[in-house]
Coordinates of C-alpha atoms in Angstrom, one line a residue:
Chain S
M559 CA 1.4 -2.4 11.7
E560 CA 3.7 -5.3 11.2
S561 CA 3.9 -6.9 7.8
F562 CA 3.2 -10.4 9.1
E563 CA 0.0 -9.2 10.9
L564 CA -1.3 -7.5 7.8
K565 CA -0.7 -10.4 5.5
D566 CA -1.9 -12.9 8.1
I567 CA -5.2 -11.1 8.6
W568 CA -5.6 -10.9 4.8
H569 CA -4.7 -14.5 4.0
T570 CA -6.7 -16.1 6.8
Q571 CA -9.8 -14.0 6.6
V572 CA -10.4 -12.7 3.1
G573 CA -11.8 -16.1 1.9
N574 CA -14.8 -15.5 4.2
L575 CA -15.8 -12.5 2.3
I576 CA -15.4 -13.9 -1.2
C577 CA -18.2 -15.8 -2.9
N578 CA -16.9 -17.2 -6.2
Y579 CA -19.3 -17.5 -9.1
S580 CA -20.1 -21.0 -10.2
D581 CA -19.2 -22.0 -13.8
P582 CA -22.8 -21.6 -15.2
E583 CA -22.9 -18.1 -13.6
L584 CA -19.6 -17.2 -15.1
N585 CA -20.7 -18.5 -18.4
R586 CA -23.8 -16.3 -18.3
I587 CA -21.6 -13.3 -17.5
V588 CA -19.1 -14.0 -20.3
I589 CA -21.9 -14.5 -22.9
K590 CA -23.6 -11.2 -21.7
Q591 CA -20.3 -9.3 -21.9
A592 CA -19.4 -10.8 -25.3
R593 CA -22.8 -9.7 -26.7
K594 CA -22.3 -6.2 -25.1
S595 CA -18.9 -5.9 -26.8
M596 CA -20.4 -6.8 -30.2
R597 CA -23.1 -4.1 -29.7
R598 CA -20.8 -1.4 -28.4
L599 CA -17.7 -2.0 -30.4
Y600 CA -19.2 -2.7 -33.8
L601 CA -22.1 -1.2 -35.8
G602 CA -25.0 -3.6 -35.6
R603 CA -25.5 -5.3 -39.0
P604 CA -29.3 -5.3 -39.0
A605 CA -29.4 -1.6 -38.1
L606 CA -26.7 -0.7 -40.7
V607 CA -28.6 -2.6 -43.4
V608 CA -31.9 -0.9 -42.6
A609 CA -30.2 2.6 -42.4
L610 CA -28.6 2.0 -45.8
L611 CA -31.8 0.8 -47.4
V612 CA -33.7 3.8 -46.1
I613 CA -31.0 6.2 -47.4
G614 CA -31.1 4.4 -50.8
Y615 CA -34.9 4.7 -50.9
L616 CA -34.8 8.4 -50.0
I617 CA -32.1 9.2 -52.7
W618 CA -34.1 7.3 -55.3
K619 CA -37.2 9.3 -54.4
I620 CA -35.2 12.6 -54.6
A621 CA -33.9 11.5 -58.0
M622 CA -37.4 10.8 -59.2
G623 CA -38.4 14.4 -58.3
E624 CA -42.1 13.5 -58.5
E625 CA -43.2 15.7 -55.5
G626 CA -42.7 19.3 -54.7
I627 CA -39.6 21.2 -53.6
M628 CA -40.5 21.0 -49.9
M629 CA -40.7 17.2 -49.9
T630 CA -37.4 17.0 -51.7
L631 CA -35.8 19.3 -49.1
F632 CA -37.3 17.3 -46.3
R633 CA -36.0 14.0 -47.8
S634 CA -32.5 15.5 -48.3
F635 CA -32.5 16.6 -44.7
L636 CA -33.4 13.1 -43.6
V637 CA -30.6 11.6 -45.7
L638 CA -28.1 14.0 -44.2
L639 CA -29.3 13.3 -40.7
L640 CA -29.0 9.5 -41.2
L641 CA -25.5 9.8 -42.6
V642 CA -24.4 12.0 -39.7
L643 CA -25.9 9.5 -37.2
L644 CA -24.2 6.6 -38.9
S645 CA -20.9 8.4 -38.8
L646 CA -21.2 9.3 -35.1
E647 CA -22.1 5.7 -34.3
A648 CA -19.0 4.4 -36.3
C649 CA -16.8 7.0 -34.5
S650 CA -18.1 6.0 -31.1
A651 CA -17.6 2.3 -31.8
H652 CA -14.1 3.0 -33.1
K653 CA -13.3 4.9 -29.9
M654 CA -14.7 2.1 -27.7
R655 CA -12.5 -0.4 -29.6
R656 CA -9.4 1.8 -29.1
Y657 CA -10.0 2.1 -25.3
Q658 CA -7.9 -0.4 -23.4
A659 CA -7.5 -1.0 -19.7
D660 CA -4.8 -3.7 -19.9
M661 CA -1.8 -1.5 -19.2
P662 CA 0.1 -0.5 -16.1
V663 CA -2.0 1.8 -13.9
K664 CA 0.3 4.8 -14.4
D665 CA 0.3 4.5 -18.2
W666 CA -3.5 4.0 -18.1
L667 CA -3.9 7.2 -16.1
T668 CA -1.7 9.2 -18.5
Y669 CA -3.7 7.7 -21.5
R670 CA -7.1 8.6 -19.9
I671 CA -6.0 12.1 -19.0
A672 CA -4.9 12.7 -22.6
E673 CA -8.2 11.3 -23.9
V674 CA -10.4 13.4 -21.6
E675 CA -8.3 16.6 -22.4
K676 CA -8.7 15.8 -26.1
S677 CA -12.5 15.5 -25.7
L678 CA -12.7 18.7 -23.8
R679 CA -10.7 20.6 -26.4
F680 CA -12.9 19.2 -29.2
M681 CA -16.1 20.2 -27.3
K682 CA -14.8 23.7 -26.7
K683 CA -13.9 24.1 -30.4
H684 CA -17.0 22.6 -32.0
D685 CA -19.9 22.8 -29.5
I686 CA -20.7 26.3 -30.8
W687 CA -22.2 24.7 -34.0
L688 CA -24.9 23.2 -31.8
Y689 CA -26.7 26.5 -31.7
P690 CA -27.1 27.2 -35.4
G691 CA -28.0 23.5 -35.7
A692 CA -30.7 24.0 -33.1
L693 CA -31.9 27.1 -35.0
L694 CA -32.2 25.1 -38.3
L695 CA -33.8 22.2 -36.5
G696 CA -36.4 24.4 -34.8
L697 CA -37.3 26.0 -38.0
A698 CA -37.5 22.7 -39.8
V699 CA -39.7 21.2 -37.2
G700 CA -42.0 24.2 -37.4
V701 CA -42.2 24.1 -41.1
V702 CA -42.9 20.3 -41.3
Y703 CA -45.4 20.5 -38.5
D704 CA -47.3 23.3 -40.3
W705 CA -47.1 21.5 -43.7
L706 CA -48.4 18.2 -42.2
L707 CA -51.3 20.0 -40.5
N708 CA -51.9 22.1 -43.7
T709 CA -51.8 25.4 -41.8
S710 CA -49.9 28.6 -42.5
F711 CA -46.3 28.9 -41.3
N712 CA -46.3 30.0 -37.6
L713 CA -43.2 31.9 -36.7
M714 CA -44.1 32.0 -33.0
T715 CA -44.4 28.2 -32.8
S716 CA -41.0 27.8 -34.4
L717 CA -39.4 30.4 -32.1
L718 CA -40.9 28.7 -29.1
I719 CA -39.5 25.3 -30.1
L720 CA -36.2 26.9 -31.0
S721 CA -35.9 28.6 -27.6
C722 CA -36.6 25.4 -25.8
L723 CA -34.1 23.5 -27.9
I724 CA -31.4 26.1 -27.3
L725 CA -32.0 26.1 -23.6
Y726 CA -31.9 22.3 -23.5
M727 CA -28.7 22.1 -25.5
F728 CA -27.1 24.7 -23.4
F729 CA -27.9 22.8 -20.2
V730 CA -26.7 19.4 -21.7
R731 CA -23.5 21.0 -23.0
W732 CA -22.8 22.6 -19.6
T733 CA -23.5 19.3 -17.7
I734 CA -21.3 17.3 -20.0
H735 CA -18.5 19.8 -19.9
R736 CA -18.7 20.0 -16.1
N737 CA -18.6 16.2 -15.7
Y738 CA -15.6 15.8 -18.1
S739 CA -13.8 18.6 -16.2
R740 CA -14.5 16.9 -12.9
V741 CA -13.2 13.5 -14.1
L742 CA -10.1 15.2 -15.5
M743 CA -9.4 17.0 -12.3
R744 CA -9.7 13.8 -10.3
L745 CA -7.5 11.8 -12.7
K746 CA -4.9 14.5 -12.5
E747 CA -5.0 14.4 -8.7
L748 CA -4.5 10.7 -8.7
A749 CA -1.6 11.0 -11.3
A750 CA 0.0 13.6 -9.2
T751 CA 0.3 11.2 -6.3
M752 CA 2.3 8.8 -8.4
G753 CA 5.5 10.9 -8.2
E754 CA 8.8 9.4 -7.0
G755 CA 9.2 9.1 -3.2
E756 CA 12.2 10.4 -1.2
E757 CA 12.2 8.2 1.9
P758 CA 14.5 5.2 2.1
I759 CA 12.8 2.0 1.3
E760 CA 11.9 -0.5 4.0
E761 CA 13.4 -3.9 3.8
Q762 CA 10.8 -6.3 2.4
V763 CA 9.7 -8.8 5.1
V764 CA 9.5 -12.3 3.5
I765 CA 7.1 -14.5 5.3
G766 CA 8.1 -18.1 5.4
Chain X
M1053 CA -15.1 -17.6 -31.3
K1054 CA -16.7 -20.4 -29.3
A1055 CA -13.2 -21.9 -28.6
L1056 CA -11.9 -18.5 -27.5
Q1057 CA -14.9 -18.0 -25.3
Q1058 CA -14.4 -21.4 -23.7
E1059 CA -10.7 -20.7 -23.1
F1060 CA -11.6 -17.3 -21.6
L1061 CA -14.2 -18.9 -19.4
R1062 CA -11.6 -21.4 -18.1
M1063 CA -9.2 -18.6 -17.4
L1064 CA -11.8 -16.6 -15.6
S1065 CA -12.9 -19.5 -13.5
S1066 CA -9.3 -20.0 -12.3
Y1067 CA -8.6 -16.3 -11.6
Q1068 CA -11.9 -14.8 -10.6
G1069 CA -10.7 -14.5 -7.0
I1070 CA -8.4 -11.6 -8.1
I1071 CA -11.4 -9.6 -9.3
H1072 CA -13.3 -10.3 -6.1
K1073 CA -10.4 -9.1 -4.0
V1074 CA -9.9 -5.9 -6.0
N1075 CA -13.7 -5.3 -5.7
L1076 CA -13.5 -5.8 -1.9
V1077 CA -10.9 -3.0 -1.4
Y1078 CA -12.6 -0.5 -3.8
F1079 CA -16.4 -1.0 -3.3
K1080 CA -18.6 -1.1 -0.3
T1081 CA -21.8 -2.8 -1.5
A1082 CA -22.5 -6.2 -3.1
A1083 CA -24.3 -4.4 -5.9
D1084 CA -21.3 -2.2 -6.8
R1085 CA -19.0 -5.2 -6.6
E1086 CA -21.2 -7.2 -8.9
D1087 CA -21.5 -4.3 -11.3
N1088 CA -17.8 -3.8 -11.4
F1089 CA -17.1 -7.5 -11.8
Q1090 CA -19.2 -7.5 -15.0
E1091 CA -17.4 -4.3 -16.2
V1092 CA -14.0 -5.9 -15.5
V1093 CA -15.0 -9.1 -17.4
F1094 CA -16.1 -6.9 -20.3
Q1095 CA -12.6 -5.2 -20.4
L1096 CA -10.8 -8.5 -20.0
W1097 CA -12.8 -10.0 -22.9
K1098 CA -12.1 -7.1 -25.1
S1099 CA -8.3 -7.4 -24.8
Y1100 CA -8.1 -11.2 -24.3
S1101 CA -7.5 -12.1 -27.9
S1102 CA -4.6 -9.7 -28.2
L1103 CA -3.0 -10.9 -24.9
K1104 CA 0.6 -11.8 -25.7
N1105 CA 2.1 -13.0 -22.5
R1106 CA -0.2 -15.8 -21.3
E1107 CA 2.3 -16.6 -18.4
K1108 CA 1.5 -13.3 -16.7
I1109 CA -2.3 -13.6 -16.7
A1110 CA -2.6 -12.7 -13.0
S1111 CA -0.7 -9.4 -13.4
W1112 CA -2.8 -8.6 -16.5
I1113 CA -6.0 -9.2 -14.6
Y1114 CA -4.9 -7.1 -11.7
A1115 CA -4.0 -4.2 -14.0
V1116 CA -7.3 -4.3 -15.8
A1117 CA -9.4 -4.7 -12.6
I1118 CA -7.6 -1.9 -10.8
N1119 CA -7.9 0.5 -13.8
T1120 CA -11.5 -0.3 -14.3
S1121 CA -12.3 0.2 -10.6
I1122 CA -10.5 3.5 -10.4
S1123 CA -12.3 4.7 -13.6
K1124 CA -15.7 3.7 -12.1
L1125 CA -14.9 5.4 -8.7
R1126 CA -13.6 8.6 -10.2
K1127 CA -16.6 9.0 -12.5
R1128 CA -19.1 8.3 -9.7
D1129 CA -17.5 10.5 -7.0
T1130 CA -17.9 7.7 -4.5
L1131 CA -17.2 8.5 -0.9
V1132 CA -13.9 7.1 0.4
L1133 CA -15.1 6.6 3.9
M1134 CA -16.9 3.3 4.6
D1135 CA -19.9 3.8 6.9
T1136 CA -21.2 0.3 6.9
M1137 CA -19.7 -3.2 6.8
P1138 CA -19.6 -4.9 3.3
E1139 CA -22.9 -6.7 2.9
S1140 CA -21.1 -10.1 2.7
M1141 CA -20.0 -9.6 6.3
H1142 CA -23.6 -10.1 7.5
R1143 CA -23.5 -13.7 6.4
V1144 CA -20.7 -14.5 8.9
E1145 CA -21.7 -16.9 11.7
E1146 CA -21.9 -15.4 15.2
P1147 CA -18.9 -17.4 16.8
Q1148 CA -16.6 -16.0 14.1
V1149 CA -17.5 -12.3 14.5
E1150 CA -14.6 -11.5 16.9
R1151 CA -11.9 -13.0 14.6
D1152 CA -13.5 -11.3 11.6
M1153 CA -13.4 -7.9 13.2
N1154 CA -9.8 -7.5 12.0
I1155 CA -10.6 -7.9 8.3
R1156 CA -13.5 -5.5 8.7
Q1157 CA -11.3 -2.9 10.3
L1158 CA -8.6 -3.5 7.7
L1159 CA -11.0 -3.0 4.8
E1160 CA -12.5 0.1 6.5
A1161 CA -9.1 1.6 7.0
M1162 CA -8.1 0.7 3.4
Q1163 CA -11.1 2.5 2.1
R1164 CA -9.7 5.7 3.6
I1165 CA -6.4 5.7 1.7
N1166 CA -5.6 6.8 -1.8
E1167 CA -6.7 4.4 -4.6
I1168 CA -3.2 3.8 -5.9
D1169 CA -1.8 3.0 -2.5
R1170 CA -4.8 0.7 -1.9
S1171 CA -3.9 -1.3 -5.0
I1172 CA -0.2 -1.4 -4.0
L1173 CA -1.1 -2.6 -0.6
L1174 CA -3.5 -5.3 -2.0
L1175 CA -0.7 -6.6 -4.3
Y1176 CA 1.7 -6.5 -1.3
M1177 CA -0.7 -8.6 0.8
E1178 CA -1.1 -11.0 -2.1
D1179 CA 2.7 -11.6 -1.8
Y1180 CA 3.8 -9.9 -5.0
S1181 CA 7.4 -8.7 -5.0
Y1182 CA 8.2 -5.0 -5.3
K1183 CA 9.4 -5.6 -8.8
E1184 CA 6.1 -7.3 -9.9
I1185 CA 4.1 -4.5 -8.2
A1186 CA 6.1 -1.9 -9.9
E1187 CA 5.4 -3.5 -13.3
I1188 CA 1.6 -3.6 -12.7
I1189 CA 1.4 -0.1 -11.4
G1190 CA 3.9 1.4 -13.7
I1191 CA 6.2 3.0 -11.1
S1192 CA 9.7 2.2 -9.8
S1193 CA 10.4 -0.5 -7.2
V1194 CA 11.8 2.3 -5.0
N1195 CA 8.5 4.1 -5.2
V1196 CA 6.6 0.9 -4.4
G1197 CA 8.6 0.5 -1.2
V1198 CA 8.1 4.1 -0.1
R1199 CA 4.3 3.8 -0.8
I1200 CA 3.9 0.6 1.1
N1201 CA 5.7 2.1 4.1
R1202 CA 3.5 5.2 4.0
A1203 CA 0.3 3.2 3.4
K1204 CA 1.1 0.9 6.4
K1205 CA 1.7 4.0 8.6
E1206 CA -1.7 5.4 7.5
L1207 CA -3.4 2.1 8.1
K1208 CA -2.0 1.9 11.6
R1209 CA -3.2 5.5 12.3
Y1210 CA -6.7 4.7 11.1
L1211 CA -6.8 1.4 13.0
I1212 CA -5.7 3.1 16.3
E1213 CA -8.4 5.8 15.8
E1214 CA -11.2 3.2 15.7

């Protein structure tokens, strides 16, 4: 295919396929994406304030020590859970801020491959803690459920909840791991095609 | 923030054609292209305030749009082969159909080549020099020439097959 044919087809006909957005439409898109960037890249102030207020209230109630040991343990568990969730949210926002797409394609591929490999290594190293976490959560749900309904502790109920949780976590972990591995494989395939060529270069045809 | 947003909007209005062209070579349907347009705008907005070289805005937009499109494609496991015409083609008036057959064939053939070669070919058709293409893609000018050569041979092969 001659260079001038290719460029001629492109220049004369591509305009028929492109429908530019009007200024109001572009404005709507920009505002929507600016709001999305605030939500994804920074912790939402209202949510942060509410979370800190709840944590403060729970700590104050624990310090008062007015109710029994079970209630104190339950409140402590809630404080820990909220702190963990806030930390995860902050980490996620930080990661989103760090991600940049404004670099040459080859550099971007190298950066993405490194990030995905890092995530896979982290998951392999730390995912095992999900199972004891599920065990504790299953028991906690069973205990709280029985306490709320004022019935005796039912081991079978807890074991049932625990089994379902473990199966679900195993499935989620396996799916995430498989998707990450697949993305990594494809990025590496693409990066492998970017090696240096050996054929002599064609002279660039300059069109008038 | 408002002034930055207005400045960004003016820039986007002038250069949105670049994003549309990248979308044409990477995505088949209007819905996918619209979705990717929004994602590219998000990535551009995120890095706009730290953009140092305002003279090379077009190159910057190409790099972001291509990276975002490749990321989306590779996550979704999109089929490379294009089975149907892009939806926008259906709006073409009857008398123009024969002339437009070439752009349809060109896009179909481009969908069958490697994502990197597709972006290099797009930049080549947009009259970027080998040096400018090399800067955007992050490879050498020699490699750009080799890949353009190879991509054109592949395109020719696919176009003859049709």
